[in-house]
Short mmCIF file of C-alpha atoms in Angstrom, two decimals:
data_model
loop_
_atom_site.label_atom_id
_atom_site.label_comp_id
_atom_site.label_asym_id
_atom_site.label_seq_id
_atom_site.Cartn_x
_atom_site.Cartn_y
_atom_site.Cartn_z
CA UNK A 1 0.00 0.00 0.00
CA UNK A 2 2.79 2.47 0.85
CA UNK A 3 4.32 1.98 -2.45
CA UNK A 4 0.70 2.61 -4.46
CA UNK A 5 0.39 5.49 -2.15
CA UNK A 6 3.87 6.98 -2.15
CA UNK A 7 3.01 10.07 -4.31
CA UNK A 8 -0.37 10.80 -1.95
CA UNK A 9 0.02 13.26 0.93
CA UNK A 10 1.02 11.36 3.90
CA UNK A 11 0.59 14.29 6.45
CA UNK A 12 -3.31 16.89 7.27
CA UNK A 13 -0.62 20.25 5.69
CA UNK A 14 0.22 17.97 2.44
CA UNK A 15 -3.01 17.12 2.16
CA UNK A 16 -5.02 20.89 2.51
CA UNK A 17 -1.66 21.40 0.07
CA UNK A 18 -2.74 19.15 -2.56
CA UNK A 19 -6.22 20.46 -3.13
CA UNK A 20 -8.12 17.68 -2.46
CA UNK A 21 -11.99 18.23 -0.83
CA UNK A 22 -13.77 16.16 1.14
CA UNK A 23 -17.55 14.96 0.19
CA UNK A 24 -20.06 13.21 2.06
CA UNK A 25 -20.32 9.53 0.57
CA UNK A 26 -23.58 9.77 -1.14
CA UNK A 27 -22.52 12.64 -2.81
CA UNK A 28 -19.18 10.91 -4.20
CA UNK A 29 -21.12 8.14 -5.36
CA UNK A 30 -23.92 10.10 -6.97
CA UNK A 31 -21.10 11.86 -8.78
CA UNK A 32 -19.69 8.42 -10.09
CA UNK A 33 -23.15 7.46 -11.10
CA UNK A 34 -23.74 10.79 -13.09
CA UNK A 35 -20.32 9.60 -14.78
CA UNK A 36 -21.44 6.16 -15.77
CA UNK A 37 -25.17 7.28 -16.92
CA UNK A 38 -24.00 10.32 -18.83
CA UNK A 39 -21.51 8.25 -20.66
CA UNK A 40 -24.47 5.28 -21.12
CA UNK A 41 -22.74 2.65 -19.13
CA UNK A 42 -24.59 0.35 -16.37
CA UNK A 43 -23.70 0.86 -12.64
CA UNK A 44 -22.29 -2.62 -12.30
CA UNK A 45 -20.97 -5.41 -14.53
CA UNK A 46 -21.66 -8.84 -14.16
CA UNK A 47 -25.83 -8.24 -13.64
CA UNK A 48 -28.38 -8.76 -16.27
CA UNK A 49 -32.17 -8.37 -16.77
CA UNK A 50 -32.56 -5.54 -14.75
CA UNK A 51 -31.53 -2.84 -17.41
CA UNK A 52 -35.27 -1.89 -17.71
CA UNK A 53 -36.87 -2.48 -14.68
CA UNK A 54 -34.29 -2.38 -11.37
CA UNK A 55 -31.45 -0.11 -12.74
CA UNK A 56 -33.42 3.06 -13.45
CA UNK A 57 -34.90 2.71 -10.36
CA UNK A 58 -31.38 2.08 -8.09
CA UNK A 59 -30.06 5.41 -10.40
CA UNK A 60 -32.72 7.35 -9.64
CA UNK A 61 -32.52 6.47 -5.78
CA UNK A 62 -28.64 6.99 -5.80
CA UNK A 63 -29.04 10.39 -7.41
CA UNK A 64 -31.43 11.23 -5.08
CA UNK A 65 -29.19 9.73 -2.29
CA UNK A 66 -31.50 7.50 -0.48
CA UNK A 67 -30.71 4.92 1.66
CA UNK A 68 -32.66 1.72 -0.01
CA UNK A 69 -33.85 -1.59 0.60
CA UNK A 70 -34.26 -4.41 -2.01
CA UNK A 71 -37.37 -6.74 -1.83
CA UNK A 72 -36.51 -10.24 -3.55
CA UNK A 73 -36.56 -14.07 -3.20
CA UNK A 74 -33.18 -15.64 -2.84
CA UNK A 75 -30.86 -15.80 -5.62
CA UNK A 76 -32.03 -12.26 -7.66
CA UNK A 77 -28.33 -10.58 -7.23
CA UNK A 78 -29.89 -8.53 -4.24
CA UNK A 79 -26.14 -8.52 -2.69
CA UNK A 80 -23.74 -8.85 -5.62
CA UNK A 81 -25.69 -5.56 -6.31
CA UNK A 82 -25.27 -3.91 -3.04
CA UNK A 83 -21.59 -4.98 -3.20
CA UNK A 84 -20.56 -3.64 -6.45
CA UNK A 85 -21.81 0.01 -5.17
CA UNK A 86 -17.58 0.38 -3.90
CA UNK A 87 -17.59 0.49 -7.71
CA UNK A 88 -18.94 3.83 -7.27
CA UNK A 89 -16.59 5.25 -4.51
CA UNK A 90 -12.96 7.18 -5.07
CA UNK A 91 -10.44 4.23 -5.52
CA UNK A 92 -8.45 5.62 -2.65
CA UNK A 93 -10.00 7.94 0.44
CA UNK A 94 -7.60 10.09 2.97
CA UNK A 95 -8.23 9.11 7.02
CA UNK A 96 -6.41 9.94 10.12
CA UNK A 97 -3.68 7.13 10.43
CA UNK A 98 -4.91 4.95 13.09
CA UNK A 99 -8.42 5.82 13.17
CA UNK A 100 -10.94 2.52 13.47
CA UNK A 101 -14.01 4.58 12.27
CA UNK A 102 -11.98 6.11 8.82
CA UNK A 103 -12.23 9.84 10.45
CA UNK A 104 -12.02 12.49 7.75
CA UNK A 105 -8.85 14.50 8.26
CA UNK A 106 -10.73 17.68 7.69
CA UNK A 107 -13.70 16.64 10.24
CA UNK A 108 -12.95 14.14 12.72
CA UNK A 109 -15.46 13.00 14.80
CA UNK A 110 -13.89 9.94 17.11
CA UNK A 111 -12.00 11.57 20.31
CA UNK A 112 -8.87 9.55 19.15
CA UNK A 113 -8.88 11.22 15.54
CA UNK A 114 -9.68 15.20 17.43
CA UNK A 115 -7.18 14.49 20.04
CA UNK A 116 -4.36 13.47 17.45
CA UNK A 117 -5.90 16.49 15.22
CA UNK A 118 -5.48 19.20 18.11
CA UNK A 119 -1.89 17.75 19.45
CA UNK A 120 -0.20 17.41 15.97
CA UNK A 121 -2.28 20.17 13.74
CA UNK A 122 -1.06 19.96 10.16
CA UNK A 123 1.58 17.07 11.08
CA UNK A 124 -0.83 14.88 11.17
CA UNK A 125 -0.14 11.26 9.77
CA UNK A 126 -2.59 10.67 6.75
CA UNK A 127 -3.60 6.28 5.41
CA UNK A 128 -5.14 6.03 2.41
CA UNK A 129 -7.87 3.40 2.33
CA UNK A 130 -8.73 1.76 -0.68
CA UNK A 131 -12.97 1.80 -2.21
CA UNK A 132 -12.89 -2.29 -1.37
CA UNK A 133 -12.15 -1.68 2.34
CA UNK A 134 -14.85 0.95 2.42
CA UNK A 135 -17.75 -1.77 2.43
CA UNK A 136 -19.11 -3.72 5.85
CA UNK A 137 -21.84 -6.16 5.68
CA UNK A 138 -23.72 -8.39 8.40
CA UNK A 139 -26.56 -11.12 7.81
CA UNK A 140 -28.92 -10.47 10.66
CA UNK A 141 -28.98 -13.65 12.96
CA UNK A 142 -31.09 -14.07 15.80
CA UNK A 143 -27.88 -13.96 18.12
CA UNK A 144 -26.89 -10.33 16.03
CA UNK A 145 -26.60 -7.42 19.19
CA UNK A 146 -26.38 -3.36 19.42
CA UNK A 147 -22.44 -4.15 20.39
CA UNK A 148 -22.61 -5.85 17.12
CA UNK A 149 -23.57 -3.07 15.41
CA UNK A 150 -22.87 0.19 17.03
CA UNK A 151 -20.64 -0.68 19.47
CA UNK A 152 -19.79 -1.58 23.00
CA UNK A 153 -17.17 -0.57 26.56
CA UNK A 154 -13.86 -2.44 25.77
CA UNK A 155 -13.44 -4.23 29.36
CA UNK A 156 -9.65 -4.37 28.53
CA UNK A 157 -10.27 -0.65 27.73
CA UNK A 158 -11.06 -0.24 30.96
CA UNK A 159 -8.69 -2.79 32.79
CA UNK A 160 -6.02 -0.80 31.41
CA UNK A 161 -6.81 2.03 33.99
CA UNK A 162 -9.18 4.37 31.55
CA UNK A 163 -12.73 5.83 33.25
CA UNK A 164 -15.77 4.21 31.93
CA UNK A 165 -16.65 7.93 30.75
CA UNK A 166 -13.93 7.73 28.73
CA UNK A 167 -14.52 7.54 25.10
CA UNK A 168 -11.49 5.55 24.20
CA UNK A 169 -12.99 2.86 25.98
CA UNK A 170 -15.76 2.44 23.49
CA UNK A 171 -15.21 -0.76 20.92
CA UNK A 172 -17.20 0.33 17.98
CA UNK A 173 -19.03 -2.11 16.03
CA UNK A 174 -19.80 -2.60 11.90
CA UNK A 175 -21.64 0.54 11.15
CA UNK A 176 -19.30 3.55 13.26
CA UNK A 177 -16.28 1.02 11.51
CA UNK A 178 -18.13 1.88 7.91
CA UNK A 179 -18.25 5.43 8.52
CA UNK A 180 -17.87 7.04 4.94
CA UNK A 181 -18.44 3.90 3.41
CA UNK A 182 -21.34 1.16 1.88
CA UNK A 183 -23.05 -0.86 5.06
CA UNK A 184 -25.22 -3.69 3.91
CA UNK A 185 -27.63 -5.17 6.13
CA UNK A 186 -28.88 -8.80 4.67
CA UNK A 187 -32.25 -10.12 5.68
CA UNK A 188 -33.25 -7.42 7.75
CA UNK A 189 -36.29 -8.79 8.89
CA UNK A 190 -34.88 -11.57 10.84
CA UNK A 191 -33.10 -8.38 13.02
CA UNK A 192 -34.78 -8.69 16.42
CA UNK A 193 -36.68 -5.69 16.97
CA UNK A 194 -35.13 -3.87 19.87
CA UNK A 195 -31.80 -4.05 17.32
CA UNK A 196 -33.58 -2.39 14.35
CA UNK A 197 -34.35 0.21 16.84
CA UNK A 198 -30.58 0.43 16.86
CA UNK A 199 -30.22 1.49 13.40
CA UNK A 200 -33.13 4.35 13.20
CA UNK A 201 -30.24 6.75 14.38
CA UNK A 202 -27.99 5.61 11.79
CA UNK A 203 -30.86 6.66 8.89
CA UNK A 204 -32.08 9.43 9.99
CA UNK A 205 -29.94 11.61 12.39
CA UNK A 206 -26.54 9.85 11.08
CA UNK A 207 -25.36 9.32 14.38
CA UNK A 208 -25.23 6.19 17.21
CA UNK A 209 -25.32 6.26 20.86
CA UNK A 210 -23.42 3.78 22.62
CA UNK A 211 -24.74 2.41 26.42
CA UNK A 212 -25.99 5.94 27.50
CA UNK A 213 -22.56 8.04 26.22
CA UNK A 214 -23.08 11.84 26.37
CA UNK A 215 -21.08 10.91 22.84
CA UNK A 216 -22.35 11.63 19.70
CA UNK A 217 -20.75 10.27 16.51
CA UNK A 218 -22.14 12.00 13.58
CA UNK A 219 -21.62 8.85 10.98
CA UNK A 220 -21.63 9.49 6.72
CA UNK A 221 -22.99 6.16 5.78
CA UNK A 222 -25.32 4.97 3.36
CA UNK A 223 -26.75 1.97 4.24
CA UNK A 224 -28.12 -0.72 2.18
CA UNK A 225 -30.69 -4.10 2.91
CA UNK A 226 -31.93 -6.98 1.78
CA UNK A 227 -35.27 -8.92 2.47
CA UNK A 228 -37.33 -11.98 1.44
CA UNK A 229 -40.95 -9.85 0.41
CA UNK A 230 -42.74 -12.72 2.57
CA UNK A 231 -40.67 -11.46 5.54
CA UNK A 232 -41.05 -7.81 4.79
CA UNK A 233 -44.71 -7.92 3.87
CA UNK A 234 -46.53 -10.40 5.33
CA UNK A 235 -44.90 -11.26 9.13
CA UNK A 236 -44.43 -7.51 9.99
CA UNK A 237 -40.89 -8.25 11.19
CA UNK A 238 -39.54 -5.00 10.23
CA UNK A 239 -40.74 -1.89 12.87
CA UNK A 240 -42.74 0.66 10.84
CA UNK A 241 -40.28 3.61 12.02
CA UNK A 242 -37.50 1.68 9.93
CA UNK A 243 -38.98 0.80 7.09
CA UNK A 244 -40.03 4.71 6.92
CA UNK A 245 -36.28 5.87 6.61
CA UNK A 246 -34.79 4.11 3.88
CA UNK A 247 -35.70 6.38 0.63
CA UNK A 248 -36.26 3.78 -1.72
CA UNK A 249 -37.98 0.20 -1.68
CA UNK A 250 -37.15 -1.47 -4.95
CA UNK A 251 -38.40 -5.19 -5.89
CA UNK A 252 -35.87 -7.55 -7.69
CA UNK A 253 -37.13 -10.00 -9.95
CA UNK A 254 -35.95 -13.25 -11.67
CA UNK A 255 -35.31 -13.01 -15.20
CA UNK A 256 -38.26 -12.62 -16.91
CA UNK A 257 -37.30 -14.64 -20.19
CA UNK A 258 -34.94 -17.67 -21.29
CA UNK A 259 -32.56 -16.05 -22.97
CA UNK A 260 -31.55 -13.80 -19.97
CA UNK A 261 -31.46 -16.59 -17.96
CA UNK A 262 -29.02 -18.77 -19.87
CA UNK A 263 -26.57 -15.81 -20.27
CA UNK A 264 -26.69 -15.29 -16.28
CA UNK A 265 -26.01 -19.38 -16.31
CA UNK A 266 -23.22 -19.65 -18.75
CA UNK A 267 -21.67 -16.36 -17.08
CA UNK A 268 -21.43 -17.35 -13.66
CA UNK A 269 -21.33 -21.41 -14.09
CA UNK A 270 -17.55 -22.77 -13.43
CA UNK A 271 -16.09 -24.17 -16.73
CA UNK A 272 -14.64 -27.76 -16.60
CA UNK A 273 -12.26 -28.47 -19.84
CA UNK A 274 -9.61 -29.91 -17.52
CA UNK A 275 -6.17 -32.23 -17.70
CA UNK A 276 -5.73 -35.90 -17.75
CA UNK A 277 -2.53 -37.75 -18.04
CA UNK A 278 -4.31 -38.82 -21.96
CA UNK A 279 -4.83 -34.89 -22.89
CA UNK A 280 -6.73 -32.11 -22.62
CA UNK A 281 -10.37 -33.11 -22.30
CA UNK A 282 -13.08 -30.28 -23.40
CA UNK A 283 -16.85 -30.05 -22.15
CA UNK A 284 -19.39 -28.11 -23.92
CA UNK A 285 -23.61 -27.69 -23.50
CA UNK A 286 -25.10 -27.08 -27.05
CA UNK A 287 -27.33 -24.01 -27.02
CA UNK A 288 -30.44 -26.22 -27.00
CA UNK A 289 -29.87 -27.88 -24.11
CA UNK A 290 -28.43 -24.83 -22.06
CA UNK A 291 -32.14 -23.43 -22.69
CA UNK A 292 -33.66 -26.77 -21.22
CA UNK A 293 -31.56 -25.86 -18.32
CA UNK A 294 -33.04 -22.56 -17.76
CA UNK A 295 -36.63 -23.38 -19.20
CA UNK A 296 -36.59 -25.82 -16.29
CA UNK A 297 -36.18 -23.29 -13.89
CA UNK A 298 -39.00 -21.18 -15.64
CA UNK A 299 -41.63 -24.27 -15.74
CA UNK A 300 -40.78 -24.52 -11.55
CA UNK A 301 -41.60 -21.25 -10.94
CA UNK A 302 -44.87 -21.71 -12.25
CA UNK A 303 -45.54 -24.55 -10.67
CA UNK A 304 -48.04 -25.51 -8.22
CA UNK A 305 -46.04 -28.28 -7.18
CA UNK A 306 -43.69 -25.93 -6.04
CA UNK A 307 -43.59 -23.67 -3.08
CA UNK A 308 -43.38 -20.22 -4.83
CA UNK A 309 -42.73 -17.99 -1.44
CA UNK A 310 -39.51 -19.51 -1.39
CA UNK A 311 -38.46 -18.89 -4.44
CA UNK A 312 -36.60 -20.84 -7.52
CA UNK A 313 -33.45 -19.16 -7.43
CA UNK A 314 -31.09 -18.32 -10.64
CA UNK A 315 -28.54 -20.09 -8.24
CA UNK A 316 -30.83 -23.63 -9.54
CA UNK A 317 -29.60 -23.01 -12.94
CA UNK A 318 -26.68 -22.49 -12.22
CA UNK A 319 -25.63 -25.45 -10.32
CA UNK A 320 -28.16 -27.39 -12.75
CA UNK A 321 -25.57 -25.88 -15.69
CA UNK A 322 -23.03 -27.31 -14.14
CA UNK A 323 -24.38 -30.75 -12.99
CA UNK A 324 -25.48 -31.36 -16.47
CA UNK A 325 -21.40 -30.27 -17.77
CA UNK A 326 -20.02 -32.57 -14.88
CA UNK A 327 -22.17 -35.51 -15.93
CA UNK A 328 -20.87 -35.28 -19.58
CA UNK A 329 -17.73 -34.84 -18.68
CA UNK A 330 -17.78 -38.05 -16.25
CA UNK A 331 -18.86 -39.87 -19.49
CA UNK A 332 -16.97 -38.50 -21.60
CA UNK A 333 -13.63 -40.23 -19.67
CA UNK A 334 -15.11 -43.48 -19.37
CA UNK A 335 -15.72 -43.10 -22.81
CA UNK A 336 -12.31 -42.13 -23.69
CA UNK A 337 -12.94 -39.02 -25.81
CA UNK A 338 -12.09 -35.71 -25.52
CA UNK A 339 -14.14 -33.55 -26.92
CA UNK A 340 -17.32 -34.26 -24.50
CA UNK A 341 -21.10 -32.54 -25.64
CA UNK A 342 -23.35 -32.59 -22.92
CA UNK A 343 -26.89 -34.81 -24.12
CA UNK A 344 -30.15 -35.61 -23.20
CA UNK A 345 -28.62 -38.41 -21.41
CA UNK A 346 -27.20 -36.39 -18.92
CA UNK A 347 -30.34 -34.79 -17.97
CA UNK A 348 -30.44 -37.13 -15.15
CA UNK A 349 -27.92 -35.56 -13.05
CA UNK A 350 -30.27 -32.80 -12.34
CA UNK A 351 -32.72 -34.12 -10.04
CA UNK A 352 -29.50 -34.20 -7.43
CA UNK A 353 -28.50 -30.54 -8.26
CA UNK A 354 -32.29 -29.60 -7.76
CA UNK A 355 -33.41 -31.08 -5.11
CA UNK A 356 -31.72 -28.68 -2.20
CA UNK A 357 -32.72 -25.90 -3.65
CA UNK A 358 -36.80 -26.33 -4.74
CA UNK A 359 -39.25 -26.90 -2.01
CA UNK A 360 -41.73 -29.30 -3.48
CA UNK A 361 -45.36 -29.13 -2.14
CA UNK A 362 -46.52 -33.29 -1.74
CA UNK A 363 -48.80 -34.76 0.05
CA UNK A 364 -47.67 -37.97 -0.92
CA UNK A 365 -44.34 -39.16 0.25
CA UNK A 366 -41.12 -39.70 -2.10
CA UNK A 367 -42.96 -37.58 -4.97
CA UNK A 368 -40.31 -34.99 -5.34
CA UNK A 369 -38.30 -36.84 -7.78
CA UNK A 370 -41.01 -37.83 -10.36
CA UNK A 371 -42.20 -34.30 -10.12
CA UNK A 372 -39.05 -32.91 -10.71
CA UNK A 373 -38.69 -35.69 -13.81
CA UNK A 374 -42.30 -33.82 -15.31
CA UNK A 375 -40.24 -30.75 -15.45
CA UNK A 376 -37.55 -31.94 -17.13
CA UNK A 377 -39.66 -33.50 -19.15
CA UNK A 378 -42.04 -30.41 -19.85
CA UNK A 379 -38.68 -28.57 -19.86
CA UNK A 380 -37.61 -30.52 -22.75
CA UNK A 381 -40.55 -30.86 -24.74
CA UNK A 382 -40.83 -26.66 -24.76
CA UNK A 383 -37.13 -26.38 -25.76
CA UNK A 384 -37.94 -29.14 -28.93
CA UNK A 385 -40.84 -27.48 -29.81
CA UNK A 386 -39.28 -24.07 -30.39
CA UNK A 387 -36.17 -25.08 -31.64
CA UNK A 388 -37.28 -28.20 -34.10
CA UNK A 389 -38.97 -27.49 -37.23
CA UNK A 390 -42.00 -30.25 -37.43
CA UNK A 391 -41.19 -30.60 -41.49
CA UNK A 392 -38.08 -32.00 -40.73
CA UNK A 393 -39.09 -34.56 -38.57
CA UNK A 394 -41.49 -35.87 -40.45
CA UNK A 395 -39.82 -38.39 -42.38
CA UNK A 396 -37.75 -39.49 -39.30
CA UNK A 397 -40.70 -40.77 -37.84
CA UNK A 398 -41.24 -42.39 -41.30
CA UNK A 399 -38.52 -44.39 -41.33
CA UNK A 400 -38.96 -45.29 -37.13
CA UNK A 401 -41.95 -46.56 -38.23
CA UNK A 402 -40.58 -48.36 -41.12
CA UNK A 403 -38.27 -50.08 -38.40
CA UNK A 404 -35.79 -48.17 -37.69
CA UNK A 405 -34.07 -48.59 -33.38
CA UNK A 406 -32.02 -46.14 -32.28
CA UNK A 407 -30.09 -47.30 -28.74
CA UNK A 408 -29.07 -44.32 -26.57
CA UNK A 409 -27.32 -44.21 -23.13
CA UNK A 410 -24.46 -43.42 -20.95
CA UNK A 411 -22.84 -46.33 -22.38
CA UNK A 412 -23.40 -45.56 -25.85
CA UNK A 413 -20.18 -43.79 -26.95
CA UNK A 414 -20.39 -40.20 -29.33
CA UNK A 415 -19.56 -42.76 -32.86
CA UNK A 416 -21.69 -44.39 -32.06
CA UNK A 417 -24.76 -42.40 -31.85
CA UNK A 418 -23.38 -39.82 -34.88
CA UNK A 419 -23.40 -43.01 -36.84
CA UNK A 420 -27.38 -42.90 -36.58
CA UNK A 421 -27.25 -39.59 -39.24
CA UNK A 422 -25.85 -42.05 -41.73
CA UNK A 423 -28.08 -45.14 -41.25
CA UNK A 424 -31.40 -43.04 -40.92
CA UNK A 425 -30.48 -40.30 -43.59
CA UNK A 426 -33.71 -38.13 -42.31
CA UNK A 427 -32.08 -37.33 -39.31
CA UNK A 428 -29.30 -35.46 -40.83
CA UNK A 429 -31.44 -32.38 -41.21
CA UNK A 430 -33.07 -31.73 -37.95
CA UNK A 431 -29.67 -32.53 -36.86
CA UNK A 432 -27.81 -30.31 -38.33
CA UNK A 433 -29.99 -27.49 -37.87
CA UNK A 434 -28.94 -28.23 -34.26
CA UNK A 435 -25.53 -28.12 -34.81
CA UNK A 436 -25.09 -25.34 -36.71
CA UNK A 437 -23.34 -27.64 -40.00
CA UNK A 438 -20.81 -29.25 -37.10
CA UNK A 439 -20.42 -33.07 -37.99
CA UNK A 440 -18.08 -33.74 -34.67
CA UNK A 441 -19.27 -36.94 -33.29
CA UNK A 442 -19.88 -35.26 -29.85
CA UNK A 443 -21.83 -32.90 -31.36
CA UNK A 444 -24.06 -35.36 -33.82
CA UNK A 445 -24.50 -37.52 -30.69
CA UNK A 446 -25.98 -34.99 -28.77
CA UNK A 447 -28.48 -33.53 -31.63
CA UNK A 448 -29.11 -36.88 -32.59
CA UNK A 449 -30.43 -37.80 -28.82
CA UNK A 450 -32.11 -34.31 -28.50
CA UNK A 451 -34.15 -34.83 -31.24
CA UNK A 452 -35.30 -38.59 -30.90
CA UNK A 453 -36.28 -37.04 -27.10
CA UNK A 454 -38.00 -34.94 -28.57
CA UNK A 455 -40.60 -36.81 -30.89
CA UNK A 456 -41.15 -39.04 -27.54
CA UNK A 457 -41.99 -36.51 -25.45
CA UNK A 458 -43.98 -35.25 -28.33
CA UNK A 459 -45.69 -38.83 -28.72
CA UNK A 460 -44.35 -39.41 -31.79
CA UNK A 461 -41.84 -42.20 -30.82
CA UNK A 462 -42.01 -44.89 -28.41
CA UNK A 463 -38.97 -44.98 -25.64
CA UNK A 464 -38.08 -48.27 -23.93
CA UNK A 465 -36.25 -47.19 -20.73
CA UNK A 466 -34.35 -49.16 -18.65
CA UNK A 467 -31.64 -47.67 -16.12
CA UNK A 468 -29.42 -44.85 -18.35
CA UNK A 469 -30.27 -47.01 -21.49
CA UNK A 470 -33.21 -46.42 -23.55
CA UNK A 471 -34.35 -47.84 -26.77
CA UNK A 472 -36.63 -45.61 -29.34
CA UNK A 473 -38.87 -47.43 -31.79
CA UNK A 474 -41.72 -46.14 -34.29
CA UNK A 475 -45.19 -46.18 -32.60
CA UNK A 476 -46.30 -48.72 -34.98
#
């Protein structure tokens, strides 16, 4: 740090000296946000779907410099959100050297900070804090306490021989230790209620009290939360004088269309082309099947099979993205190869993957799994339909029905399976109109499985299944 720092003022003279003002911190990052809109960039990279609907809403409440609180189910980017507002700060912010509550040099308000001020004057030692160190979060827990939050006597403090009057015997907590910064509150409905009481200083009158002090420590915070709507709405867990100081209330949302959803998936799933001692081995999920992914997650929040005041996070996808890759890729080394394409095949890693994070409503026991089978199922179907033109399938049923067997599985390698384009020629088109013209094996396979899926599903073609093998035969 010294050596990014060592052309910064390191003492209060070289610091009046250099010019630079100080700002409260709404007003630095309303600045920054002015910036970004004027020049027609977003806020925050890394979050999509909200470019019409939650963005001008967060820019309007940051220019206005409200405090704000985002309703949403889990997994709607509430936090990464809240978090990427150090985005918006100065990349490096003057304090008094030592200070625990980042006292402005110009206007410090902890007695340590005014004491150092008064005895050293202009010689005194300046730390520059970088934007990252300017954040401070807390979930609220049922064990979270004021000293948590504002602050608490140090007994050590006072061991050491200090008076209990003494202000350097207070231990300030996360929000005094934020002071001109980003504090995030998550879940603030499951704050007991004598805390939230805690924090209606902090929002209106920017200041805390700490265990009866005659001390007043006027904070420049803005302070951000998160809550479920069930919690905020319905329980009335949040006191009515809190919710009426935050300036904004804005409601999150899950994306509101495939297409978003799949580019949230493939952004934030972990890739997994990896070594082995054979080579390099590739995975990839063709664009048909990355949509069944997220048009599962679409069907189950729709569902009335599913409990909906929970939520079906993007987080499902996600780890349903990745199941689905990890699957192929366990095949695809049994198999030997090493260019892997995820298929239909591997669909049935996702009931594991899915499972933790959808609440299913049963009354009957053990029912979860084939419900969650319907929505792959459904999830498939809806992903054949739009991507499968009905003309070209036509004459593959033909020729099913004029004998044709097609064998898939886990133990059916890539070759295999590609070798079906050449034995039943009518699959070559619906094929590869999938594949965009590739003719890899991999890539064959996985059309090739996709589409014979799909004309089941569609009751067009009868599946024998047995275990991860299945047979598909003409209706006839």
């Amino acid at each position: 740090m010294a050596d990014e720092n060592s052309d910064r003022p390191t003492t209060l003279g070289e610091l009046r000296a250099s010019g630079w003002v100080s700002r409260p911190v709404k007003q630095e990052i309303r600045e920054h946000a002015i910036a970004k809109i004027s020049a027609g960039e977003p806020l925050f990279a890394g979050v999509s779907g909200y470019e019409d609907t939650v963005m001008p809403q967060l820019e309007n409440a940051l220019l206005a410099g409200h405090d704000v609180i985002f309703l949403g189910e889990r997994g709607q980017a509430k936090t990464r959100m809240i978090r990427s507002l150090t985005g918006l700060l100065d990349e490096w912010m003057p304090i008094i050297a030592g200070s625990e509550i980042n006292d402005d040099p110009y206007d410090p308000v902890s007695r340590y900070a005014i004491d150092l001020v008064a005895e050293n004057g202009d010689g005194t030692l300046i730390d520059w804090v970088h934007r990252d160190r300017r954040y401070g979060e807390k979930l609220a827990t049922p064990d979270t306490s004021i000293a948590d939050l504002i602050g608490e006597v140090d007994p050590i403090k006072v061991a050491e021989g200090r008076y209990l009057s003494d202000e350097l015997t207070l231990h300030y907590g996360l929000v005094p230790r934020t002071n001109r910064g980003v504090f995030a509150m998550n879940e603030l409905p499951d704050l007991a209620e004598r805390i939230q009481v805690g924090l209606l200083n902090v929002l209106e009158e920017r200041d805390i009290q700490i265990r009866g002090y005659k001390v007043r420590l006027p904070l420049d915070v803005i302070l951000m939360a998160s809550a479920n709507p069930e919690d905020y709405t319905n329980r009335g867990r949040m006191i009515t004088p809190l919710k009426d100081r935050f300036g904004s209330q804005i409601r999150t949302h899950y994306p509101l269309d495939v297409a978003t959803e799949v580019a949230i998936m493939k952004q934030e799933a972990v890739p997994l082309d990896v070594s082995t001692p054979d080579g390099e081995v590739s995975v990839s999920v063709p664009e048909y099947l990355g949509e069944v992914i997220a048009t599962f997650s679409h069907l189950a929040r729709s569902s009335n099979q599913v409990n909906q005041r929970s939520g079906v996070s993007v987080r499902l996808s996600v780890s349903n993205f990745e199941a689905l890759s990890a699957n192929a890729l366990r095949r695809g080394l049994k198999a030997g190869e090493r260019n892997v394409v995820a298929r239909v095949d591997d669909l049935d890693a996702l009931p594991a993957s899915s499972q933790g994070k959808i609440e299913i409503e049963s009354l009957e026991e053990g029912r979860e799994g084939l419900i969650l089978q319907t929505l792959i199922k459904g999830a498939v179907l809806t992903v054949f339909k739009d991507a499968v033109d009905p003309a070209q399938t036509r004459a593959v049923v033909d020729a099913f029905e004029e004998g044709a067997v097609a064998h898939t599985g886990e133990d059916i390698t890539s070759d295999q399976l590609a070798a079906l384009v050449a034995e039943v020629e009518a699959l070559r088109e619906p094929v590869l109109a999938l594949t965009g013209g590739d003719e890899s094996p991999a890539a064959l396979a996985s059309a090739v499985e996709f589409v014979l899926e799909g004309l089941h599903l569609s009751k067009r073609l009868n599946k024998d299944a047995s275990g991860s093998s299945a047979t598909y035969r003409g209706r006839v």
